[in-house]
PDB file of C-alpha atoms in Angstrom:
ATOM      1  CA  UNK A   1       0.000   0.000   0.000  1.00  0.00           C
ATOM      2  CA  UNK A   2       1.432   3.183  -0.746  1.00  0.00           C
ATOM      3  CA  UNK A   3       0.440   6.862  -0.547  1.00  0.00           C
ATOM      4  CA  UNK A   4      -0.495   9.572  -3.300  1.00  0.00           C
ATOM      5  CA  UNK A   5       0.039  12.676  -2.415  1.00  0.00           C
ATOM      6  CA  UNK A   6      -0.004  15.939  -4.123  1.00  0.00           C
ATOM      7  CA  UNK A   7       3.528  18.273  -3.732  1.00  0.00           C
ATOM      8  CA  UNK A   8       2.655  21.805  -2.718  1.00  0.00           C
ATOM      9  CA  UNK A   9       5.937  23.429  -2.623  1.00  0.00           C
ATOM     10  CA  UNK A  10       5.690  27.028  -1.188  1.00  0.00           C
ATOM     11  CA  UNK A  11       7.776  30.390  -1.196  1.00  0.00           C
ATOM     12  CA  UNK A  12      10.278  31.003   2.148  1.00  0.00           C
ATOM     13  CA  UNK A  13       7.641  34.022   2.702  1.00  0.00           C
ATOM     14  CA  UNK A  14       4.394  32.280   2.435  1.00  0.00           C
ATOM     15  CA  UNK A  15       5.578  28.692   4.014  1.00  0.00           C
ATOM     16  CA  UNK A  16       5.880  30.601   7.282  1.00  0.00           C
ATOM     17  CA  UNK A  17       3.020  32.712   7.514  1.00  0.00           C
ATOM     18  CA  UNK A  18       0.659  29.750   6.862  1.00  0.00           C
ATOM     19  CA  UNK A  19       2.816  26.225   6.889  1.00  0.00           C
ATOM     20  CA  UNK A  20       4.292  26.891   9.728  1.00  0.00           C
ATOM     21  CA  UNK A  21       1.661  28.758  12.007  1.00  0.00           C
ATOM     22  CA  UNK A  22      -0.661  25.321  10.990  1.00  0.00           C
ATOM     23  CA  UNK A  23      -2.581  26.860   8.692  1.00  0.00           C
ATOM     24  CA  UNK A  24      -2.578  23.904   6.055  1.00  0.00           C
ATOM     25  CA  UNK A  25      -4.912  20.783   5.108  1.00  0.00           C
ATOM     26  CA  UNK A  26      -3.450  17.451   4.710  1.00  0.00           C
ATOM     27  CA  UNK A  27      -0.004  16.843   5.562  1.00  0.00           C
ATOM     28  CA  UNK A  28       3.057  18.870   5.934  1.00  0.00           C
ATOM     29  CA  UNK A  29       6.930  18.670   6.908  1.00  0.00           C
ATOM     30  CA  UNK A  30       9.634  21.820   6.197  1.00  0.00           C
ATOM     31  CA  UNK A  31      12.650  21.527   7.178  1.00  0.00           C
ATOM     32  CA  UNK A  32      14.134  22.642  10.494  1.00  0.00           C
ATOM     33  CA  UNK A  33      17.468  22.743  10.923  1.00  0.00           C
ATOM     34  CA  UNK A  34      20.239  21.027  12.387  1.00  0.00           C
ATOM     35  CA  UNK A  35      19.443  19.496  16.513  1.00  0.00           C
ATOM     36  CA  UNK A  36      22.510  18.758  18.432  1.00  0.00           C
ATOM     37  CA  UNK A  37      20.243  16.882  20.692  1.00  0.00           C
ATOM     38  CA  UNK A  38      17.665  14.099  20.287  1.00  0.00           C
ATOM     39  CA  UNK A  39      14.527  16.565  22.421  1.00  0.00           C
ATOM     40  CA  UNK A  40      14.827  19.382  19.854  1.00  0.00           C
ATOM     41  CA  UNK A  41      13.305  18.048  17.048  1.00  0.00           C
ATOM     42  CA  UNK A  42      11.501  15.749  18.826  1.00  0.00           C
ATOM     43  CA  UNK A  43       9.479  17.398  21.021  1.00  0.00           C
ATOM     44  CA  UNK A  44       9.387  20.315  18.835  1.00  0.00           C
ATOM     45  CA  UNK A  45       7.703  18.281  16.219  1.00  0.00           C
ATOM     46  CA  UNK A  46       5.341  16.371  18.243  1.00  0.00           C
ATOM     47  CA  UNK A  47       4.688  18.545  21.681  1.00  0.00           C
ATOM     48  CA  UNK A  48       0.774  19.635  21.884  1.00  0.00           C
ATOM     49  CA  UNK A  49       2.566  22.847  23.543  1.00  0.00           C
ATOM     50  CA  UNK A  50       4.961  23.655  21.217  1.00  0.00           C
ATOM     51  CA  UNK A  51       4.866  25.888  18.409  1.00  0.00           C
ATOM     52  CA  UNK A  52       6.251  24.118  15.709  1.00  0.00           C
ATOM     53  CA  UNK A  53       3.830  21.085  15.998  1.00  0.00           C
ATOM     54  CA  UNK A  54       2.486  21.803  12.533  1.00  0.00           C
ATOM     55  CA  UNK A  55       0.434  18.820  12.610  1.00  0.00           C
ATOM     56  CA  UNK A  56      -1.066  19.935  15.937  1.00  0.00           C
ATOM     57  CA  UNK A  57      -0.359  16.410  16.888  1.00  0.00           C
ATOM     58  CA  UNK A  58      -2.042  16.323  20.902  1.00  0.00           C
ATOM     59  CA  UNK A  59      -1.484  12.744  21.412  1.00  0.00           C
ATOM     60  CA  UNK A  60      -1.331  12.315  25.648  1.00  0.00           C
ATOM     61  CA  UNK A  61       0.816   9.063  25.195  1.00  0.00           C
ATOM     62  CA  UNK A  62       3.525  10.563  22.972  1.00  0.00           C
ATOM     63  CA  UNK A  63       3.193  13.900  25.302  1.00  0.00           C
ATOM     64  CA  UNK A  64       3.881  11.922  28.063  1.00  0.00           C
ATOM     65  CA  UNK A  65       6.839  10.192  26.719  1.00  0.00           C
ATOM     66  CA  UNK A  66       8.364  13.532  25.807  1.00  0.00           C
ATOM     67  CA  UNK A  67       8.166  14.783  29.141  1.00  0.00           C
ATOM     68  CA  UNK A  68       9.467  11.814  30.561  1.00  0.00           C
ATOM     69  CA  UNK A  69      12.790  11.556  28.248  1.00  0.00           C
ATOM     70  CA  UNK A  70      13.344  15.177  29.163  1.00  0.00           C
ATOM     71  CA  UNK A  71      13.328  13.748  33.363  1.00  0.00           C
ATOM     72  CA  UNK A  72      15.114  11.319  32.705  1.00  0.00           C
ATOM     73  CA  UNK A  73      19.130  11.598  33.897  1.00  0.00           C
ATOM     74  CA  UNK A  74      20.428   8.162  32.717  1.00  0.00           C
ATOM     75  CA  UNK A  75      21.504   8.381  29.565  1.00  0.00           C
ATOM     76  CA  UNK A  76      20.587   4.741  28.097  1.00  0.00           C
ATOM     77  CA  UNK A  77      17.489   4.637  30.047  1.00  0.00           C
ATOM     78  CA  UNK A  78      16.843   8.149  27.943  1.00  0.00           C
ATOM     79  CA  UNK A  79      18.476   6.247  24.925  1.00  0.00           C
ATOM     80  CA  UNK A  80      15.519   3.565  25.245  1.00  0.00           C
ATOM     81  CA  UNK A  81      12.654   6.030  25.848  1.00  0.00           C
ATOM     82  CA  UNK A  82      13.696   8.167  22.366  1.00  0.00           C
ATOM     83  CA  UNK A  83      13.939   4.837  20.505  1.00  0.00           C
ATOM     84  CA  UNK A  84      10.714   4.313  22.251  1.00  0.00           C
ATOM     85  CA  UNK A  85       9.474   8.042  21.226  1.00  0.00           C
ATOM     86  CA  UNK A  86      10.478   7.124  17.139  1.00  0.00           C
ATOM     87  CA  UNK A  87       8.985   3.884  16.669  1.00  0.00           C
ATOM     88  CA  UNK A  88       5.473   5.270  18.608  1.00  0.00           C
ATOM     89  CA  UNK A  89       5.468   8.092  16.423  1.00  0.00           C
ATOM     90  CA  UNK A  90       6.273   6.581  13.560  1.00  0.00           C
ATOM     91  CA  UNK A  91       3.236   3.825  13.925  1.00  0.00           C
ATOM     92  CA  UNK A  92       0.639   6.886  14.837  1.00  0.00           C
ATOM     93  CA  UNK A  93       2.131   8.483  11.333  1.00  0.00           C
ATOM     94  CA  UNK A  94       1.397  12.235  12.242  1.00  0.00           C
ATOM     95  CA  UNK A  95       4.092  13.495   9.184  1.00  0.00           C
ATOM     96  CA  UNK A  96       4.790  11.715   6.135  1.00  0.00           C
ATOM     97  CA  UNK A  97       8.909  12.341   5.506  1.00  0.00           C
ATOM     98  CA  UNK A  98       9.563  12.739   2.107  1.00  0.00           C
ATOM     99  CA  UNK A  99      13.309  13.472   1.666  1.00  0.00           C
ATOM    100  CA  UNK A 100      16.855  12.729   3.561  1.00  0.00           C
ATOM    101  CA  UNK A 101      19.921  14.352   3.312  1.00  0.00           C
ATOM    102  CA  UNK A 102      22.851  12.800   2.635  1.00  0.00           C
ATOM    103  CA  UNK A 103      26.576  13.602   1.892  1.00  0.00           C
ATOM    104  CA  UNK A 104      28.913  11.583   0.270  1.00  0.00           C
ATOM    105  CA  UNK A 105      32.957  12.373   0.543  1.00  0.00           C
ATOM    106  CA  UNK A 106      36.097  10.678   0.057  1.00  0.00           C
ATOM    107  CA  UNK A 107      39.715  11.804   0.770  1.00  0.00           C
ATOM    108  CA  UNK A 108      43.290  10.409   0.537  1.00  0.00           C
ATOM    109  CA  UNK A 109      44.390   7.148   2.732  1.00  0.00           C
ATOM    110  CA  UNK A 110      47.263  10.081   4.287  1.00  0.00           C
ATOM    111  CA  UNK A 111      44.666  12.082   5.338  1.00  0.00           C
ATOM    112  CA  UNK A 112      44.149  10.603   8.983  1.00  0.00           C
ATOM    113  CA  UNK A 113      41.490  11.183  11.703  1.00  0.00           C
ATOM    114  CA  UNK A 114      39.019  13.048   8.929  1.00  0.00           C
ATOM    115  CA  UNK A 115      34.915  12.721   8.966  1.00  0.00           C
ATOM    116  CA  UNK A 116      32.536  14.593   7.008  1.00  0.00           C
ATOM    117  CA  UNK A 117      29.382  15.908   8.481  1.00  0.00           C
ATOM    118  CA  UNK A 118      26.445  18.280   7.087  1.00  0.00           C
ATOM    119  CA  UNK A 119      27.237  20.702  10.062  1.00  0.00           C
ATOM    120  CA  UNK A 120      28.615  24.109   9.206  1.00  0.00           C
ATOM    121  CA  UNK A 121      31.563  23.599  11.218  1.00  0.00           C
ATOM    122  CA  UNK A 122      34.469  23.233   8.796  1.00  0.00           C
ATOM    123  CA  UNK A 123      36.701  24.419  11.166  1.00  0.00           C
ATOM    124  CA  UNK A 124      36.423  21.678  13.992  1.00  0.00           C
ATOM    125  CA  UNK A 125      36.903  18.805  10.829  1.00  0.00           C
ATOM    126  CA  UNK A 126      40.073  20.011   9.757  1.00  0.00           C
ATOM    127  CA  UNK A 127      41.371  21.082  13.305  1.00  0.00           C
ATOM    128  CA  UNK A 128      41.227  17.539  13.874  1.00  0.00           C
ATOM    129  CA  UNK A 129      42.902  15.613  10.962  1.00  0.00           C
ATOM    130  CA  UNK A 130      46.506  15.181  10.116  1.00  0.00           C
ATOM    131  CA  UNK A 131      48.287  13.884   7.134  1.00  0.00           C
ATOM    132  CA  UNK A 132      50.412  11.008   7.300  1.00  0.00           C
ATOM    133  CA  UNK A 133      53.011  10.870   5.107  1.00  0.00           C
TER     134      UNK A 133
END
């Protein structure tokens, strides 16, 4: 089974005073940046208090797994609950995700202790590497 859908793309101007204030029918998902930390999109997206719930998902059980990862001190009982968070919310299917980024790079075998990453900071990557020659 799959899903038809219609693309609506929108202008920077008009996706955020309608798009992103909620003001849609059907289904919608922008993009939102980069989230150093598993809460930010997470309960950003799927919070019934927060803003940027597009969807205006107000689903009690994912609301109360939210709060509860953001209590929660240990970090792989926190690991389990946000594993827990993405396979819930992907069952209830409150977005549909149409697109992932991804970066491909390659570099020398000298070129030691180098990763890529779609972050903006160039300048921690090549602090970091050395060439071995």
């Amino acid at each position: 089974m799959g899903i038809e859908a219609e693309l609506k793309l929108q202008e920077i101007g008009a996706y955020m005073a309608t798009t992103v204030q909620g003001k849609f029918e059907g289904l919608v998902r922008g993009p939102f940046g980069i989230a150093w930390e598993p809460d930010f999109p997470l309960y950003r997206t799927y919070a019934a208090d927060s803003s940027w719930n597009a969807a205006h998902v107000n689903d009690p059980t994912l609301t109360a797994m939210l709060k509860e990862q953001r209590r929660t001190k240990d970090l792989e009982a926190r690991r389990k609950i946000i594993f827990d968070i993405q396979r819930y919310a992907a069952e209830q299917q409150y977005y549909v995700y149409v697109c992932v980024n991804m970066a491909t790079a390659s570099w020398a075998p000298y070129v030691k202790n180098y990763g890529p990453n779609i972050t903006f900071d160039y300048g921690s990557r090549a602090a970091t590497l050395w060439l071995e020659r």
